[in-house]
Amino acid sequence: RLVGPSSVHGQGPTPLSVAAAFRLVAQQSPQRSPRSATEGGEGLETKWSVEPLQNGDVCIYFPAVKESSGLRFHVHAPFASTVARDSIRDDTGNVQLVADLALLIAGALPALCAEGLISDSLLAALPNEDDQIVHPYTLIRDAVYEAFNSQSITPVWGSTGGYAPARSLVSSPSEFRNWLDPSDLLELFRLVEIETDQFPRWIR
Protein backbone atom coordinates (compact mmCIF):
# COMPACT_ATOMS: atom_id res chain seq x y z
CA ARG A 1 0.00 0.00 0.00
CA LEU A 2 1.31 3.40 -1.01
CA VAL A 3 0.02 6.46 0.83
CA GLY A 4 0.74 10.09 0.04
CA PRO A 5 -0.57 13.60 0.61
CA SER A 6 -3.55 15.09 -1.17
CA SER A 7 -3.30 18.56 -2.64
CA VAL A 8 -7.07 18.93 -2.12
CA HIS A 9 -7.81 20.09 1.41
CA GLY A 10 -10.80 19.01 3.45
CA GLN A 11 -12.77 20.95 6.03
CA GLY A 12 -11.66 18.84 9.01
CA PRO A 13 -8.42 19.04 11.03
CA THR A 14 -6.99 15.81 9.59
CA PRO A 15 -5.04 16.15 6.31
CA LEU A 16 -6.49 14.19 3.41
CA SER A 17 -4.46 11.51 1.68
CA VAL A 18 -4.44 9.41 -1.49
CA ALA A 19 -3.42 5.77 -1.72
CA ALA A 20 -2.79 2.89 -4.10
CA ALA A 21 -2.81 -0.79 -3.18
CA PHE A 22 -1.20 -3.65 -5.11
CA ARG A 23 -1.89 -7.34 -4.51
CA LEU A 24 1.21 -9.15 -3.28
CA VAL A 25 1.75 -12.89 -3.53
CA ALA A 26 4.39 -14.84 -1.64
CA GLN A 27 6.69 -17.27 -3.38
CA GLN A 28 8.99 -19.53 -1.39
CA SER A 29 12.28 -20.74 -2.81
CA PRO A 30 15.11 -22.81 -1.26
CA GLN A 31 17.94 -20.78 0.22
CA ARG A 32 21.07 -22.16 1.78
CA SER A 33 22.09 -20.37 4.94
CA PRO A 34 25.24 -21.00 7.02
CA ARG A 35 23.11 -22.69 9.67
CA SER A 36 21.15 -24.86 7.22
CA ALA A 37 24.37 -25.82 5.44
CA THR A 38 25.93 -27.14 8.66
CA GLU A 39 22.75 -29.04 9.40
CA GLY A 40 22.72 -30.46 5.87
CA GLY A 41 19.45 -28.80 4.91
CA GLU A 42 18.07 -25.78 3.15
CA GLY A 43 15.99 -22.92 4.45
CA LEU A 44 13.09 -21.34 2.64
CA GLU A 45 13.23 -17.75 1.49
CA THR A 46 9.98 -15.86 0.95
CA LYS A 47 9.95 -13.46 -1.98
CA TRP A 48 7.07 -11.18 -2.79
CA SER A 49 5.78 -10.23 -6.20
CA VAL A 50 2.94 -8.05 -7.42
CA GLU A 51 -0.04 -9.77 -9.00
CA PRO A 52 -2.16 -7.68 -11.39
CA LEU A 53 -5.87 -7.50 -10.65
CA GLN A 54 -8.49 -8.04 -13.32
CA ASN A 55 -10.25 -4.82 -12.31
CA GLY A 56 -8.92 -2.47 -9.65
CA ASP A 57 -11.38 -0.64 -7.38
CA VAL A 58 -11.73 3.12 -7.16
CA CYS A 59 -12.41 3.90 -3.51
CA ILE A 60 -13.72 6.94 -1.67
CA TYR A 61 -13.12 5.30 1.73
CA PHE A 62 -15.53 2.71 0.27
CA PRO A 63 -15.60 1.18 -3.24
CA ALA A 64 -17.36 3.34 -5.83
CA VAL A 65 -18.94 0.31 -7.48
CA LYS A 66 -19.86 1.97 -10.80
CA GLU A 67 -16.52 3.73 -11.28
CA SER A 68 -14.05 1.95 -13.55
CA SER A 69 -10.45 3.15 -13.71
CA GLY A 70 -9.15 0.43 -16.04
CA LEU A 71 -6.22 0.01 -13.63
CA ARG A 72 -5.01 -3.36 -12.36
CA PHE A 73 -4.60 -2.17 -8.77
CA HIS A 74 -6.80 -0.32 -6.28
CA VAL A 75 -6.75 3.46 -5.80
CA HIS A 76 -8.25 5.63 -3.08
CA ALA A 77 -8.74 9.37 -2.75
CA PRO A 78 -11.27 11.70 -1.10
CA PHE A 79 -13.06 12.10 -4.44
CA ALA A 80 -16.27 14.10 -4.78
CA SER A 81 -18.89 11.47 -5.54
CA THR A 82 -22.22 11.38 -7.30
CA VAL A 83 -25.38 11.54 -5.19
CA ALA A 84 -25.62 7.75 -5.24
CA ARG A 85 -21.97 7.57 -4.07
CA ASP A 86 -21.27 4.83 -6.63
CA SER A 87 -18.97 6.84 -8.95
CA ILE A 88 -16.96 10.05 -8.92
CA ARG A 89 -18.04 13.36 -10.40
CA ASP A 90 -16.40 14.94 -13.42
CA ASP A 91 -14.76 17.99 -11.85
CA THR A 92 -11.35 19.63 -11.53
CA GLY A 93 -10.89 18.59 -7.89
CA ASN A 94 -11.18 14.92 -8.79
CA VAL A 95 -8.76 15.36 -11.69
CA GLN A 96 -6.27 16.93 -9.27
CA LEU A 97 -6.65 13.94 -6.93
CA VAL A 98 -5.84 11.55 -9.78
CA ALA A 99 -2.79 13.73 -10.51
CA ASP A 100 -1.80 13.29 -6.84
CA LEU A 101 -2.13 9.51 -7.29
CA ALA A 102 0.05 9.71 -10.40
CA LEU A 103 2.78 11.52 -8.43
CA LEU A 104 2.51 9.00 -5.59
CA ILE A 105 2.83 5.92 -7.81
CA ALA A 106 5.56 7.30 -10.08
CA GLY A 107 7.46 8.57 -7.05
CA ALA A 108 7.35 5.15 -5.37
CA LEU A 109 8.85 3.27 -8.35
CA PRO A 110 12.54 3.77 -7.35
CA ALA A 111 11.80 2.32 -3.89
CA LEU A 112 9.92 -0.61 -5.45
CA CYS A 113 12.94 -1.15 -7.70
CA ALA A 114 15.26 -1.17 -4.68
CA GLU A 115 13.00 -3.78 -3.06
CA GLY A 116 13.33 -5.99 -6.15
CA LEU A 117 9.63 -5.67 -6.95
CA ILE A 118 9.99 -4.37 -10.49
CA SER A 119 9.48 -7.55 -12.45
CA ASP A 120 7.22 -8.78 -15.22
CA SER A 121 4.33 -9.10 -12.76
CA LEU A 122 4.55 -5.47 -11.58
CA LEU A 123 4.94 -4.29 -15.18
CA ALA A 124 1.77 -6.25 -16.00
CA ALA A 125 -0.05 -4.49 -13.15
CA LEU A 126 1.02 -0.99 -14.20
CA PRO A 127 -1.01 0.78 -16.91
CA ASN A 128 0.08 0.45 -20.55
CA GLU A 129 -1.32 1.37 -23.94
CA ASP A 130 -3.30 -1.88 -24.23
CA ASP A 131 -5.34 -1.15 -21.10
CA GLN A 132 -8.74 0.52 -21.52
CA ILE A 133 -8.01 3.60 -19.42
CA VAL A 134 -9.94 6.85 -19.76
CA HIS A 135 -9.26 10.38 -18.53
CA PRO A 136 -8.39 11.31 -15.82
CA TYR A 137 -6.76 7.94 -15.00
CA THR A 138 -4.56 8.35 -18.06
CA LEU A 139 -2.61 10.82 -15.91
CA ILE A 140 -1.35 7.83 -13.91
CA ARG A 141 -0.24 6.02 -17.07
CA ASP A 142 1.55 9.16 -18.35
CA ALA A 143 3.42 9.60 -15.06
CA VAL A 144 4.45 5.94 -15.00
CA TYR A 145 5.69 6.16 -18.62
CA GLU A 146 7.78 9.22 -17.81
CA ALA A 147 9.25 7.62 -14.68
CA PHE A 148 10.38 4.50 -16.54
CA ASN A 149 11.76 6.55 -19.43
CA SER A 150 13.75 8.99 -17.30
CA GLN A 151 14.90 6.96 -14.27
CA SER A 152 17.06 3.86 -13.94
CA ILE A 153 14.24 1.49 -12.99
CA THR A 154 13.65 -0.58 -16.17
CA PRO A 155 15.16 -4.10 -16.05
CA VAL A 156 18.12 -4.61 -18.41
CA TRP A 157 18.71 -7.88 -20.29
CA GLY A 158 22.01 -9.71 -20.13
CA SER A 159 24.60 -10.92 -17.67
CA THR A 160 25.26 -7.40 -16.36
CA GLY A 161 21.58 -7.00 -15.48
CA GLY A 162 20.67 -3.97 -13.46
CA TYR A 163 18.30 -1.16 -14.38
CA ALA A 164 18.41 1.76 -16.80
CA PRO A 165 16.09 4.43 -18.21
CA ALA A 166 13.78 2.85 -20.81
CA ARG A 167 14.76 5.57 -23.32
CA SER A 168 18.23 4.03 -23.48
CA LEU A 169 17.05 0.44 -23.95
CA VAL A 170 16.20 -1.51 -27.10
CA SER A 171 13.54 -4.19 -27.45
CA SER A 172 14.15 -6.86 -30.07
CA PRO A 173 13.63 -10.50 -31.04
CA SER A 174 15.91 -12.91 -29.19
CA GLU A 175 17.80 -13.61 -32.44
CA PHE A 176 19.11 -10.04 -32.43
CA ARG A 177 20.20 -10.22 -28.81
CA ASN A 178 21.95 -13.55 -29.37
CA TRP A 179 23.95 -12.47 -32.44
CA LEU A 180 24.61 -8.79 -31.84
CA ASP A 181 26.97 -7.49 -29.20
CA PRO A 182 25.52 -4.67 -27.07
CA SER A 183 28.31 -2.44 -28.38
CA ASP A 184 26.75 -2.82 -31.86
CA LEU A 185 23.67 -0.96 -30.69
CA LEU A 186 25.41 2.40 -30.73
CA GLU A 187 26.28 1.92 -34.41
CA LEU A 188 22.70 0.88 -35.16
CA PHE A 189 21.47 4.03 -33.43
CA ARG A 190 23.77 6.10 -35.63
CA LEU A 191 22.49 4.36 -38.78
CA VAL A 192 18.89 5.31 -38.03
CA GLU A 193 19.90 8.74 -36.67
CA ILE A 194 18.76 8.20 -33.09
CA GLU A 195 20.66 10.34 -30.62
CA THR A 196 21.25 9.07 -27.10
CA ASP A 197 23.35 10.40 -24.24
CA GLN A 198 23.52 6.94 -22.65
CA PHE A 199 25.08 3.74 -23.88
CA PRO A 200 22.15 1.67 -25.27
CA ARG A 201 21.49 -1.84 -23.97
CA TRP A 202 18.82 -4.50 -24.46
CA ILE A 203 15.66 -4.36 -22.41
CA ARG A 204 14.80 -7.52 -20.50
Tab-separated table of C-alpha atoms in Angstrom:
chain	number	residue	atom	x	y	z
A	1	ARG	CA	0.000	0.000	0.000
A	2	LEU	CA	1.314	3.399	-1.008
A	3	VAL	CA	0.016	6.460	0.835
A	4	GLY	CA	0.743	10.087	0.045
A	5	PRO	CA	-0.574	13.599	0.605
A	6	SER	CA	-3.549	15.087	-1.174
A	7	SER	CA	-3.297	18.563	-2.643
A	8	VAL	CA	-7.068	18.930	-2.120
A	9	HIS	CA	-7.806	20.085	1.408
A	10	GLY	CA	-10.805	19.014	3.452
A	11	GLN	CA	-12.775	20.953	6.033
A	12	GLY	CA	-11.660	18.836	9.010
A	13	PRO	CA	-8.422	19.041	11.032
A	14	THR	CA	-6.986	15.811	9.591
A	15	PRO	CA	-5.037	16.152	6.310
A	16	LEU	CA	-6.493	14.195	3.415
A	17	SER	CA	-4.462	11.509	1.675
A	18	VAL	CA	-4.442	9.414	-1.486
A	19	ALA	CA	-3.417	5.771	-1.722
A	20	ALA	CA	-2.788	2.895	-4.095
A	21	ALA	CA	-2.806	-0.791	-3.184
A	22	PHE	CA	-1.203	-3.654	-5.111
A	23	ARG	CA	-1.895	-7.336	-4.507
A	24	LEU	CA	1.213	-9.151	-3.281
A	25	VAL	CA	1.746	-12.895	-3.527
A	26	ALA	CA	4.390	-14.839	-1.640
A	27	GLN	CA	6.693	-17.275	-3.379
A	28	GLN	CA	8.989	-19.532	-1.392
A	29	SER	CA	12.280	-20.743	-2.807
A	30	PRO	CA	15.109	-22.812	-1.256
A	31	GLN	CA	17.936	-20.777	0.223
A	32	ARG	CA	21.074	-22.165	1.781
A	33	SER	CA	22.091	-20.372	4.935
A	34	PRO	CA	25.243	-21.001	7.020
A	35	ARG	CA	23.110	-22.693	9.668
A	36	SER	CA	21.153	-24.859	7.220
A	37	ALA	CA	24.373	-25.816	5.437
A	38	THR	CA	25.932	-27.135	8.660
A	39	GLU	CA	22.749	-29.037	9.397
A	40	GLY	CA	22.723	-30.461	5.870
A	41	GLY	CA	19.453	-28.795	4.907
A	42	GLU	CA	18.071	-25.776	3.146
A	43	GLY	CA	15.987	-22.923	4.449
A	44	LEU	CA	13.088	-21.344	2.638
A	45	GLU	CA	13.229	-17.747	1.494
A	46	THR	CA	9.982	-15.864	0.952
A	47	LYS	CA	9.950	-13.459	-1.976
A	48	TRP	CA	7.069	-11.181	-2.791
A	49	SER	CA	5.780	-10.235	-6.203
A	50	VAL	CA	2.937	-8.054	-7.420
A	51	GLU	CA	-0.041	-9.769	-8.998
A	52	PRO	CA	-2.158	-7.677	-11.386
A	53	LEU	CA	-5.869	-7.497	-10.648
A	54	GLN	CA	-8.485	-8.038	-13.317
A	55	ASN	CA	-10.252	-4.816	-12.307
A	56	GLY	CA	-8.925	-2.470	-9.651
A	57	ASP	CA	-11.375	-0.638	-7.383
A	58	VAL	CA	-11.735	3.123	-7.164
A	59	CYS	CA	-12.413	3.903	-3.506
A	60	ILE	CA	-13.719	6.939	-1.668
A	61	TYR	CA	-13.122	5.303	1.727
A	62	PHE	CA	-15.534	2.709	0.271
A	63	PRO	CA	-15.599	1.184	-3.244
A	64	ALA	CA	-17.363	3.336	-5.833
A	65	VAL	CA	-18.943	0.314	-7.476
A	66	LYS	CA	-19.861	1.966	-10.798
A	67	GLU	CA	-16.523	3.733	-11.281
A	68	SER	CA	-14.051	1.952	-13.547
A	69	SER	CA	-10.452	3.146	-13.714
A	70	GLY	CA	-9.148	0.427	-16.036
A	71	LEU	CA	-6.224	0.015	-13.629
A	72	ARG	CA	-5.008	-3.361	-12.357
A	73	PHE	CA	-4.603	-2.168	-8.771
A	74	HIS	CA	-6.804	-0.317	-6.278
A	75	VAL	CA	-6.747	3.461	-5.799
A	76	HIS	CA	-8.249	5.627	-3.080
A	77	ALA	CA	-8.742	9.374	-2.754
A	78	PRO	CA	-11.267	11.699	-1.099
A	79	PHE	CA	-13.058	12.100	-4.440
A	80	ALA	CA	-16.267	14.099	-4.779
A	81	SER	CA	-18.893	11.465	-5.538
A	82	THR	CA	-22.218	11.384	-7.304
A	83	VAL	CA	-25.378	11.544	-5.192
A	84	ALA	CA	-25.624	7.750	-5.240
A	85	ARG	CA	-21.974	7.565	-4.074
A	86	ASP	CA	-21.266	4.832	-6.629
A	87	SER	CA	-18.972	6.843	-8.946
A	88	ILE	CA	-16.957	10.054	-8.923
A	89	ARG	CA	-18.035	13.356	-10.395
A	90	ASP	CA	-16.398	14.938	-13.420
A	91	ASP	CA	-14.758	17.985	-11.851
A	92	THR	CA	-11.349	19.627	-11.525
A	93	GLY	CA	-10.892	18.594	-7.892
A	94	ASN	CA	-11.178	14.918	-8.789
A	95	VAL	CA	-8.762	15.364	-11.695
A	96	GLN	CA	-6.271	16.925	-9.266
A	97	LEU	CA	-6.654	13.942	-6.931
A	98	VAL	CA	-5.839	11.554	-9.776
A	99	ALA	CA	-2.791	13.734	-10.515
A	100	ASP	CA	-1.803	13.287	-6.842
A	101	LEU	CA	-2.129	9.515	-7.287
A	102	ALA	CA	0.045	9.706	-10.400
A	103	LEU	CA	2.779	11.516	-8.435
A	104	LEU	CA	2.506	8.996	-5.589
A	105	ILE	CA	2.832	5.916	-7.813
A	106	ALA	CA	5.561	7.300	-10.080
A	107	GLY	CA	7.465	8.574	-7.055
A	108	ALA	CA	7.350	5.148	-5.373
A	109	LEU	CA	8.853	3.271	-8.347
A	110	PRO	CA	12.539	3.774	-7.351
A	111	ALA	CA	11.802	2.322	-3.892
A	112	LEU	CA	9.920	-0.612	-5.448
A	113	CYS	CA	12.937	-1.149	-7.700
A	114	ALA	CA	15.260	-1.172	-4.680
A	115	GLU	CA	13.005	-3.785	-3.059
A	116	GLY	CA	13.334	-5.993	-6.147
A	117	LEU	CA	9.628	-5.672	-6.948
A	118	ILE	CA	9.986	-4.365	-10.493
A	119	SER	CA	9.480	-7.548	-12.453
A	120	ASP	CA	7.220	-8.785	-15.224
A	121	SER	CA	4.330	-9.098	-12.759
A	122	LEU	CA	4.552	-5.473	-11.584
A	123	LEU	CA	4.936	-4.291	-15.178
A	124	ALA	CA	1.767	-6.249	-15.998
A	125	ALA	CA	-0.051	-4.491	-13.145
A	126	LEU	CA	1.020	-0.991	-14.199
A	127	PRO	CA	-1.005	0.776	-16.914
A	128	ASN	CA	0.082	0.445	-20.547
A	129	GLU	CA	-1.318	1.375	-23.937
A	130	ASP	CA	-3.297	-1.883	-24.226
A	131	ASP	CA	-5.344	-1.149	-21.099
A	132	GLN	CA	-8.736	0.524	-21.518
A	133	ILE	CA	-8.011	3.600	-19.422
A	134	VAL	CA	-9.941	6.848	-19.763
A	135	HIS	CA	-9.260	10.385	-18.529
A	136	PRO	CA	-8.386	11.311	-15.819
A	137	TYR	CA	-6.755	7.941	-14.999
A	138	THR	CA	-4.555	8.347	-18.065
A	139	LEU	CA	-2.605	10.821	-15.906
A	140	ILE	CA	-1.348	7.832	-13.913
A	141	ARG	CA	-0.240	6.025	-17.069
A	142	ASP	CA	1.548	9.159	-18.355
A	143	ALA	CA	3.418	9.600	-15.063
A	144	VAL	CA	4.447	5.936	-15.005
A	145	TYR	CA	5.688	6.164	-18.616
A	146	GLU	CA	7.784	9.217	-17.814
A	147	ALA	CA	9.248	7.618	-14.680
A	148	PHE	CA	10.380	4.499	-16.542
A	149	ASN	CA	11.763	6.547	-19.427
A	150	SER	CA	13.745	8.994	-17.299
A	151	GLN	CA	14.896	6.957	-14.266
A	152	SER	CA	17.061	3.856	-13.938
A	153	ILE	CA	14.240	1.491	-12.992
A	154	THR	CA	13.645	-0.577	-16.170
A	155	PRO	CA	15.161	-4.101	-16.052
A	156	VAL	CA	18.122	-4.609	-18.412
A	157	TRP	CA	18.713	-7.876	-20.285
A	158	GLY	CA	22.014	-9.709	-20.131
A	159	SER	CA	24.604	-10.922	-17.670
A	160	THR	CA	25.263	-7.404	-16.363
A	161	GLY	CA	21.583	-6.996	-15.481
A	162	GLY	CA	20.674	-3.971	-13.457
A	163	TYR	CA	18.302	-1.163	-14.384
A	164	ALA	CA	18.409	1.765	-16.796
A	165	PRO	CA	16.088	4.434	-18.211
A	166	ALA	CA	13.779	2.854	-20.814
A	167	ARG	CA	14.758	5.567	-23.324
A	168	SER	CA	18.235	4.032	-23.476
A	169	LEU	CA	17.053	0.440	-23.952
A	170	VAL	CA	16.203	-1.513	-27.097
A	171	SER	CA	13.540	-4.191	-27.451
A	172	SER	CA	14.147	-6.865	-30.067
A	173	PRO	CA	13.630	-10.502	-31.037
A	174	SER	CA	15.914	-12.914	-29.191
A	175	GLU	CA	17.803	-13.609	-32.439
A	176	PHE	CA	19.108	-10.039	-32.431
A	177	ARG	CA	20.200	-10.221	-28.808
A	178	ASN	CA	21.954	-13.553	-29.374
A	179	TRP	CA	23.951	-12.471	-32.436
A	180	LEU	CA	24.613	-8.787	-31.840
A	181	ASP	CA	26.972	-7.491	-29.203
A	182	PRO	CA	25.525	-4.669	-27.070
A	183	SER	CA	28.307	-2.439	-28.379
A	184	ASP	CA	26.753	-2.821	-31.858
A	185	LEU	CA	23.669	-0.963	-30.692
A	186	LEU	CA	25.411	2.396	-30.730
A	187	GLU	CA	26.278	1.918	-34.409
A	188	LEU	CA	22.695	0.877	-35.164
A	189	PHE	CA	21.465	4.027	-33.429
A	190	ARG	CA	23.768	6.096	-35.631
A	191	LEU	CA	22.495	4.356	-38.776
A	192	VAL	CA	18.891	5.308	-38.035
A	193	GLU	CA	19.898	8.739	-36.668
A	194	ILE	CA	18.760	8.197	-33.090
A	195	GLU	CA	20.663	10.344	-30.621
A	196	THR	CA	21.253	9.068	-27.097
A	197	ASP	CA	23.353	10.404	-24.240
A	198	GLN	CA	23.525	6.945	-22.646
A	199	PHE	CA	25.083	3.737	-23.880
A	200	PRO	CA	22.152	1.671	-25.265
A	201	ARG	CA	21.489	-1.839	-23.965
A	202	TRP	CA	18.816	-4.497	-24.460
A	203	ILE	CA	15.657	-4.363	-22.413
A	204	ARG	CA	14.802	-7.520	-20.499
